mmCIF file of C-alpha atoms in Angstrom:
data_model
loop_
_atom_site.group_PDB
_atom_site.id
_atom_site.type_symbol
_atom_site.label_atom_id
_atom_site.label_comp_id
_atom_site.label_asym_id
_atom_site.label_seq_id
_atom_site.Cartn_x
_atom_site.Cartn_y
_atom_site.Cartn_z
ATOM 1 C CA UNK A 1 20.916 50.567 -14.482
ATOM 2 C CA UNK A 2 17.780 50.504 -16.580
ATOM 3 C CA UNK A 3 15.682 47.380 -16.511
ATOM 4 C CA UNK A 4 14.173 46.374 -19.825
ATOM 5 C CA UNK A 5 11.110 44.101 -19.791
ATOM 6 C CA UNK A 6 9.940 42.145 -22.763
ATOM 7 C CA UNK A 7 6.548 43.136 -24.083
ATOM 8 C CA UNK A 8 3.539 41.119 -22.953
ATOM 9 C CA UNK A 9 2.006 38.920 -25.590
ATOM 10 C CA UNK A 10 -1.496 39.735 -26.718
ATOM 11 C CA UNK A 11 -4.277 37.535 -25.269
ATOM 12 C CA UNK A 12 -5.141 34.559 -27.394
ATOM 13 C CA UNK A 13 -8.127 32.239 -27.432
ATOM 14 C CA UNK A 14 -7.416 28.538 -27.372
ATOM 15 C CA UNK A 15 -9.394 25.341 -26.902
ATOM 16 C CA UNK A 16 -8.554 23.249 -23.834
ATOM 17 C CA UNK A 17 -8.974 19.527 -24.052
ATOM 18 C CA UNK A 18 -9.589 17.444 -20.935
ATOM 19 C CA UNK A 19 -6.683 15.125 -20.170
ATOM 20 C CA UNK A 20 -7.168 11.975 -18.119
ATOM 21 C CA UNK A 21 -10.307 10.162 -16.993
ATOM 22 C CA UNK A 22 -10.569 12.018 -13.669
ATOM 23 C CA UNK A 23 -10.463 15.464 -15.317
ATOM 24 C CA UNK A 24 -12.988 14.319 -17.884
ATOM 25 C CA UNK A 25 -15.232 13.097 -15.073
ATOM 26 C CA UNK A 26 -14.895 16.474 -13.312
ATOM 27 C CA UNK A 27 -15.982 18.331 -16.451
ATOM 28 C CA UNK A 28 -18.957 16.012 -17.019
ATOM 29 C CA UNK A 29 -20.112 16.344 -13.398
ATOM 30 C CA UNK A 30 -19.863 20.122 -13.575
ATOM 31 C CA UNK A 31 -21.742 20.206 -16.867
ATOM 32 C CA UNK A 32 -24.462 17.772 -15.785
ATOM 33 C CA UNK A 33 -24.610 18.873 -12.136
ATOM 34 C CA UNK A 34 -24.250 15.204 -11.170
ATOM 35 C CA UNK A 35 -22.489 13.233 -8.451
ATOM 36 C CA UNK A 36 -19.465 10.983 -8.872
ATOM 37 C CA UNK A 37 -21.699 7.907 -8.579
ATOM 38 C CA UNK A 38 -24.058 9.192 -11.297
ATOM 39 C CA UNK A 39 -21.142 9.909 -13.618
ATOM 40 C CA UNK A 40 -19.704 6.452 -13.003
ATOM 41 C CA UNK A 41 -22.938 4.731 -14.001
ATOM 42 C CA UNK A 42 -23.600 6.906 -17.062
ATOM 43 C CA UNK A 43 -20.113 7.094 -18.548
ATOM 44 C CA UNK A 44 -17.632 4.687 -16.964
ATOM 45 C CA UNK A 45 -19.742 1.594 -16.471
ATOM 46 C CA UNK A 46 -20.806 1.449 -20.135
ATOM 47 C CA UNK A 47 -17.161 1.045 -21.148
ATOM 48 C CA UNK A 48 -16.605 -1.575 -18.453
ATOM 49 C CA UNK A 49 -19.573 -3.526 -19.812
ATOM 50 C CA UNK A 50 -18.179 -3.276 -23.311
ATOM 51 C CA UNK A 51 -14.849 -4.725 -22.146
ATOM 52 C CA UNK A 52 -16.458 -7.591 -20.233
ATOM 53 C CA UNK A 53 -16.555 -10.652 -22.435
ATOM 54 C CA UNK A 54 -19.497 -12.974 -22.075
ATOM 55 C CA UNK A 55 -18.024 -16.187 -23.391
ATOM 56 C CA UNK A 56 -17.956 -18.912 -20.746
ATOM 57 C CA UNK A 57 -14.525 -19.847 -19.407
ATOM 58 C CA UNK A 58 -14.995 -23.064 -17.399
ATOM 59 C CA UNK A 59 -11.259 -23.375 -16.744
ATOM 60 C CA UNK A 60 -11.472 -20.335 -14.458
ATOM 61 C CA UNK A 61 -13.992 -22.062 -12.208
ATOM 62 C CA UNK A 62 -11.586 -24.965 -11.744
ATOM 63 C CA UNK A 63 -8.859 -22.778 -10.271
ATOM 64 C CA UNK A 64 -10.736 -20.639 -7.750
ATOM 65 C CA UNK A 65 -13.680 -21.374 -5.458
ATOM 66 C CA UNK A 66 -15.661 -18.231 -4.673
ATOM 67 C CA UNK A 67 -18.029 -17.490 -1.810
ATOM 68 C CA UNK A 68 -21.695 -18.053 -2.482
ATOM 69 C CA UNK A 69 -23.682 -14.988 -3.541
ATOM 70 C CA UNK A 70 -26.221 -14.643 -0.760
ATOM 71 C CA UNK A 71 -29.378 -12.561 -0.793
ATOM 72 C CA UNK A 72 -27.849 -9.796 1.333
ATOM 73 C CA UNK A 73 -25.167 -9.293 -1.327
ATOM 74 C CA UNK A 74 -27.827 -8.906 -4.009
ATOM 75 C CA UNK A 75 -29.445 -6.216 -1.837
ATOM 76 C CA UNK A 76 -26.312 -4.031 -1.877
ATOM 77 C CA UNK A 77 -26.680 -0.507 -3.256
ATOM 78 C CA UNK A 78 -24.030 0.602 -5.782
ATOM 79 C CA UNK A 79 -24.087 4.170 -4.421
ATOM 80 C CA UNK A 80 -22.839 2.849 -1.055
ATOM 81 C CA UNK A 81 -19.918 0.943 -2.583
ATOM 82 C CA UNK A 82 -17.335 2.492 -0.264
ATOM 83 C CA UNK A 83 -18.947 0.889 2.791
ATOM 84 C CA UNK A 84 -19.073 -2.578 1.242
ATOM 85 C CA UNK A 85 -16.843 -5.604 1.816
ATOM 86 C CA UNK A 86 -15.066 -5.707 -1.543
ATOM 87 C CA UNK A 87 -13.472 -9.089 -0.923
ATOM 88 C CA UNK A 88 -16.843 -10.638 -0.106
ATOM 89 C CA UNK A 89 -18.424 -9.021 -3.159
ATOM 90 C CA UNK A 90 -15.806 -10.736 -5.332
ATOM 91 C CA UNK A 91 -16.111 -13.985 -3.356
ATOM 92 C CA UNK A 92 -12.694 -13.766 -1.699
ATOM 93 C CA UNK A 93 -13.709 -13.244 1.933
ATOM 94 C CA UNK A 94 -11.443 -16.050 3.175
ATOM 95 C CA UNK A 95 -8.314 -14.909 1.330
ATOM 96 C CA UNK A 96 -8.711 -11.149 1.782
ATOM 97 C CA UNK A 97 -5.279 -9.402 1.865
ATOM 98 C CA UNK A 98 -3.623 -12.717 0.989
ATOM 99 C CA UNK A 99 -5.381 -12.856 -2.398
ATOM 100 C CA UNK A 100 -2.974 -12.482 -5.307
ATOM 101 C CA UNK A 101 -3.623 -10.057 -8.195
ATOM 102 C CA UNK A 102 -4.251 -13.086 -10.429
ATOM 103 C CA UNK A 103 -6.880 -14.434 -8.023
ATOM 104 C CA UNK A 104 -8.600 -11.053 -7.854
ATOM 105 C CA UNK A 105 -8.692 -10.879 -11.642
ATOM 106 C CA UNK A 106 -10.127 -14.403 -11.930
ATOM 107 C CA UNK A 107 -12.722 -13.713 -9.249
ATOM 108 C CA UNK A 108 -13.861 -10.610 -11.118
ATOM 109 C CA UNK A 109 -14.118 -12.528 -14.379
ATOM 110 C CA UNK A 110 -16.244 -15.221 -12.772
ATOM 111 C CA UNK A 111 -18.558 -12.750 -11.069
ATOM 112 C CA UNK A 112 -18.850 -10.677 -14.254
ATOM 113 C CA UNK A 113 -19.719 -13.753 -16.300
ATOM 114 C CA UNK A 114 -22.411 -14.708 -13.817
ATOM 115 C CA UNK A 115 -23.990 -11.290 -13.291
ATOM 116 C CA UNK A 116 -23.392 -9.423 -16.530
ATOM 117 C CA UNK A 117 -26.633 -7.529 -17.388
ATOM 118 C CA UNK A 118 -26.814 -9.074 -20.863
ATOM 119 C CA UNK A 119 -26.747 -12.568 -19.404
ATOM 120 C CA UNK A 120 -29.149 -11.731 -16.567
ATOM 121 C CA UNK A 121 -31.612 -10.231 -19.071
ATOM 122 C CA UNK A 122 -31.986 -13.660 -20.644
ATOM 123 C CA UNK A 123 -33.015 -15.174 -17.295
ATOM 124 C CA UNK A 124 -35.475 -12.423 -16.381
ATOM 125 C CA UNK A 125 -33.815 -11.745 -12.984
ATOM 126 C CA UNK A 126 -32.877 -8.148 -13.591
ATOM 127 C CA UNK A 127 -32.805 -5.284 -11.098
ATOM 128 C CA UNK A 128 -31.029 -6.713 -8.056
ATOM 129 C CA UNK A 129 -28.468 -8.633 -10.115
ATOM 130 C CA UNK A 130 -27.765 -5.517 -12.171
ATOM 131 C CA UNK A 131 -27.088 -3.547 -8.974
ATOM 132 C CA UNK A 132 -24.810 -6.283 -7.689
ATOM 133 C CA UNK A 133 -22.878 -6.275 -10.962
ATOM 134 C CA UNK A 134 -22.149 -2.577 -10.415
ATOM 135 C CA UNK A 135 -20.884 -3.405 -6.919
ATOM 136 C CA UNK A 136 -18.656 -6.108 -8.435
ATOM 137 C CA UNK A 137 -17.153 -3.564 -10.820
ATOM 138 C CA UNK A 138 -16.512 -1.102 -7.994
ATOM 139 C CA UNK A 139 -14.901 -3.790 -5.844
ATOM 140 C CA UNK A 140 -12.616 -4.783 -8.717
ATOM 141 C CA UNK A 141 -11.634 -1.160 -9.354
ATOM 142 C CA UNK A 142 -10.457 -0.902 -5.748
ATOM 143 C CA UNK A 143 -8.715 -4.263 -5.400
ATOM 144 C CA UNK A 144 -6.905 -4.316 -8.734
ATOM 145 C CA UNK A 145 -5.194 -0.973 -8.008
ATOM 146 C CA UNK A 146 -2.183 -1.325 -5.678
ATOM 147 C CA UNK A 147 -2.650 2.021 -3.931
ATOM 148 C CA UNK A 148 -6.425 1.753 -3.554
ATOM 149 C CA UNK A 149 -6.126 -1.812 -2.319
ATOM 150 C CA UNK A 150 -3.598 -0.802 0.340
ATOM 151 C CA UNK A 151 -5.919 1.962 1.463
ATOM 152 C CA UNK A 152 -8.813 -0.492 1.709
ATOM 153 C CA UNK A 153 -6.752 -3.241 3.379
ATOM 154 C CA UNK A 154 -5.629 -0.707 5.981
ATOM 155 C CA UNK A 155 -9.192 -0.310 7.269
ATOM 156 C CA UNK A 156 -10.675 -3.723 6.410
ATOM 157 C CA UNK A 157 -13.417 -4.108 9.040
ATOM 158 C CA UNK A 158 -13.420 -7.892 8.675
ATOM 159 C CA UNK A 159 -9.973 -8.090 10.318
ATOM 160 C CA UNK A 160 -9.760 -7.166 13.990
ATOM 161 C CA UNK A 161 -7.413 -4.473 15.295
ATOM 162 C CA UNK A 162 -7.720 -5.724 18.858
ATOM 163 C CA UNK A 163 -4.614 -6.617 20.830
ATOM 164 C CA UNK A 164 -4.606 -9.095 23.741
ATOM 165 C CA UNK A 165 -5.203 -7.984 27.296
ATOM 166 C CA UNK A 166 -2.170 -6.998 29.377
ATOM 167 C CA UNK A 167 -2.690 -10.104 31.492
ATOM 168 C CA UNK A 168 -3.220 -13.639 30.263
ATOM 169 C CA UNK A 169 -6.166 -15.603 31.580
ATOM 170 C CA UNK A 170 -5.455 -18.734 33.579
ATOM 171 C CA UNK A 171 -4.286 -21.531 31.290
ATOM 172 C CA UNK A 172 -3.668 -19.288 28.266
ATOM 173 C CA UNK A 173 -0.462 -19.930 26.325
ATOM 174 C CA UNK A 174 1.524 -16.756 25.598
ATOM 175 C CA UNK A 175 2.694 -17.918 22.164
ATOM 176 C CA UNK A 176 -0.776 -19.099 21.088
ATOM 177 C CA UNK A 177 -2.283 -15.737 22.082
ATOM 178 C CA UNK A 178 0.375 -13.303 20.828
ATOM 179 C CA UNK A 179 1.859 -15.178 17.862
ATOM 180 C CA UNK A 180 -1.170 -14.802 15.531
ATOM 181 C CA UNK A 181 -1.535 -11.122 16.455
ATOM 182 C CA UNK A 182 2.041 -10.302 15.435
ATOM 183 C CA UNK A 183 1.546 -12.273 12.198
ATOM 184 C CA UNK A 184 -1.633 -10.301 11.494
ATOM 185 C CA UNK A 185 0.017 -6.936 12.107
ATOM 186 C CA UNK A 186 3.080 -7.930 10.095
ATOM 187 C CA UNK A 187 1.148 -7.426 6.864
ATOM 188 C CA UNK A 188 1.602 -3.662 7.303
ATOM 189 C CA UNK A 189 5.398 -3.819 7.582
ATOM 190 C CA UNK A 190 7.516 -2.059 4.984
ATOM 191 C CA UNK A 191 10.301 -4.480 5.821
ATOM 192 C CA UNK A 192 9.726 -8.053 4.739
ATOM 193 C CA UNK A 193 9.935 -10.828 5.741
ATOM 194 C CA UNK A 194 8.605 -10.176 9.241
ATOM 195 C CA UNK A 195 10.186 -12.322 11.987
ATOM 196 C CA UNK A 196 7.887 -14.710 13.851
ATOM 197 C CA UNK A 197 7.380 -14.694 17.617
ATOM 198 C CA UNK A 198 8.677 -18.248 17.860
ATOM 199 C CA UNK A 199 8.306 -20.449 20.948
ATOM 200 C CA UNK A 200 10.198 -21.558 24.056
ATOM 201 C CA UNK A 201 12.890 -23.169 21.933
ATOM 202 C CA UNK A 202 13.707 -19.927 20.083
ATOM 203 C CA UNK A 203 17.271 -18.773 20.700
ATOM 204 C CA UNK A 204 17.974 -15.638 22.705
ATOM 205 C CA UNK A 205 19.485 -13.914 19.660
ATOM 206 C CA UNK A 206 16.377 -14.576 17.593
ATOM 207 C CA UNK A 207 14.090 -13.427 20.396
ATOM 208 C CA UNK A 208 16.011 -10.180 20.822
ATOM 209 C CA UNK A 209 16.058 -9.629 17.059
ATOM 210 C CA UNK A 210 12.278 -10.086 17.040
ATOM 211 C CA UNK A 211 11.724 -7.378 19.659
ATOM 212 C CA UNK A 212 14.233 -5.027 18.006
ATOM 213 C CA UNK A 213 12.280 -5.368 14.773
ATOM 214 C CA UNK A 214 8.943 -4.601 16.424
ATOM 215 C CA UNK A 215 10.301 -1.824 18.633
ATOM 216 C CA UNK A 216 11.146 0.106 15.462
ATOM 217 C CA UNK A 217 8.203 -1.161 13.420
ATOM 218 C CA UNK A 218 7.909 0.698 10.105
ATOM 219 C CA UNK A 219 4.257 0.569 9.027
ATOM 220 C CA UNK A 220 2.880 1.556 5.637
ATOM 221 C CA UNK A 221 -0.687 1.514 6.941
ATOM 222 C CA UNK A 222 -2.852 4.278 5.442
ATOM 223 C CA UNK A 223 -6.161 5.820 6.468
ATOM 224 C CA UNK A 224 -7.025 7.679 3.262
ATOM 225 C CA UNK A 225 -9.929 5.319 2.518
ATOM 226 C CA UNK A 226 -11.863 6.900 5.402
ATOM 227 C CA UNK A 227 -11.613 10.396 3.932
ATOM 228 C CA UNK A 228 -14.868 12.322 3.754
ATOM 229 C CA UNK A 229 -15.678 13.653 0.278
ATOM 230 C CA UNK A 230 -18.086 16.466 -0.591
ATOM 231 C CA UNK A 231 -19.536 15.273 -3.890
ATOM 232 C CA UNK A 232 -22.126 17.997 -4.226
ATOM 233 C CA UNK A 233 -19.750 20.943 -4.327
ATOM 234 C CA UNK A 234 -17.083 22.226 -6.670
ATOM 235 C CA UNK A 235 -16.236 25.102 -4.295
ATOM 236 C CA UNK A 236 -12.455 25.165 -3.848
ATOM 237 C CA UNK A 237 -12.573 26.622 -0.342
ATOM 238 C CA UNK A 238 -14.945 23.911 0.865
ATOM 239 C CA UNK A 239 -12.753 21.246 -0.710
ATOM 240 C CA UNK A 240 -9.623 22.685 0.929
ATOM 241 C CA UNK A 241 -11.414 22.773 4.279
ATOM 242 C CA UNK A 242 -12.515 19.155 3.887
ATOM 243 C CA UNK A 243 -9.031 18.030 2.843
ATOM 244 C CA UNK A 244 -7.550 19.805 5.875
ATOM 245 C CA UNK A 245 -9.971 17.903 8.121
ATOM 246 C CA UNK A 246 -9.174 14.629 6.341
ATOM 247 C CA UNK A 247 -5.444 15.199 6.742
ATOM 248 C CA UNK A 248 -5.820 15.889 10.470
ATOM 249 C CA UNK A 249 -7.975 12.794 10.924
ATOM 250 C CA UNK A 250 -5.495 10.597 9.042
ATOM 251 C CA UNK A 251 -2.684 11.874 11.283
ATOM 252 C CA UNK A 252 -4.736 11.173 14.410
ATOM 253 C CA UNK A 253 -5.535 7.631 13.311
ATOM 254 C CA UNK A 254 -1.886 7.015 12.448
ATOM 255 C CA UNK A 255 -0.767 8.165 15.901
ATOM 256 C CA UNK A 256 -3.338 5.898 17.545
ATOM 257 C CA UNK A 257 -2.219 2.954 15.433
ATOM 258 C CA UNK A 258 1.461 3.527 16.261
ATOM 259 C CA UNK A 259 0.576 3.587 19.968
ATOM 260 C CA UNK A 260 -1.438 0.379 19.559
ATOM 261 C CA UNK A 261 1.598 -1.405 18.109
ATOM 262 C CA UNK A 262 3.855 0.036 20.817
ATOM 263 C CA UNK A 263 1.460 -1.225 23.510
ATOM 264 C CA UNK A 264 1.393 -4.650 21.855
ATOM 265 C CA UNK A 265 5.198 -4.915 21.903
ATOM 266 C CA UNK A 266 5.513 -3.700 25.497
ATOM 267 C CA UNK A 267 2.860 -6.127 26.701
ATOM 268 C CA UNK A 268 4.483 -9.024 24.871
ATOM 269 C CA UNK A 269 7.899 -8.296 26.332
ATOM 270 C CA UNK A 270 6.414 -8.142 29.830
ATOM 271 C CA UNK A 271 4.634 -11.484 29.423
ATOM 272 C CA UNK A 272 7.165 -13.425 27.319
ATOM 273 C CA UNK A 273 8.383 -16.337 29.501
ATOM 274 C CA UNK A 274 11.674 -16.463 27.589
ATOM 275 C CA UNK A 275 12.717 -13.026 28.873
ATOM 276 C CA UNK A 276 12.789 -14.208 32.473
ATOM 277 C CA UNK A 277 14.211 -17.573 31.460
ATOM 278 C CA UNK A 278 17.243 -16.042 29.717
ATOM 279 C CA UNK A 279 17.797 -13.593 32.579
ATOM 280 C CA UNK A 280 18.036 -16.502 35.003
ATOM 281 C CA UNK A 281 20.622 -18.155 32.757
ATOM 282 C CA UNK A 282 22.971 -15.166 32.943
#
């Protein structure tokens, strides 16, 4: 049977409009031959400044106590924002992953009020405070976004990944050593609430439920924040190559983290005094 194809339409010229802030940023960087950091300062930050209100809000200061802004914070370079402690920049180094979205928003408002360039210009203390303000904006961009915050929390250097040694030192209490570690790791669990380790008075059923939970621990932990990015190139092949490397590295880190949790659970079960105690009661 004959196959009839429709005729091909004649080529037409049309204008394409950038859609979305990331595509617009891509076009600007390609046009200006600039980096992501340069584009942020020239085009994004000006709108952030416009949205930041300068009127004092003393009631905010009454609800949240922020860390002091030390000299080393004022020395931070905006271009190196990804390596910075975003919680400390916003003054939330004690709360960290426990900080609520409302607390993060208030912390940003307080920092912005204190270090807004327009306000700093009146005091004559310009350059370093202006750089720190840019770091504040970057920190807020990360921590206010659920996905970006999870990525950052997953690799927060201020929180240890260490697990206890396989043997307790003389005089160490098993529950005092292992309990806080399980609580710390529980923040990555998809299933909430996370059962606590308990103590010697914990029932056998609860103890066994605890180890069942951790033996099939379902972690949402991500390692995307550590991805390497080639800012200076728009070459698709180079970007694909870099993404392939990033994907392999994320998978490796995930495997290592799963093994770390498995080792933690196995060690705990071997050292838990309740295991032997309940066996003797059988």
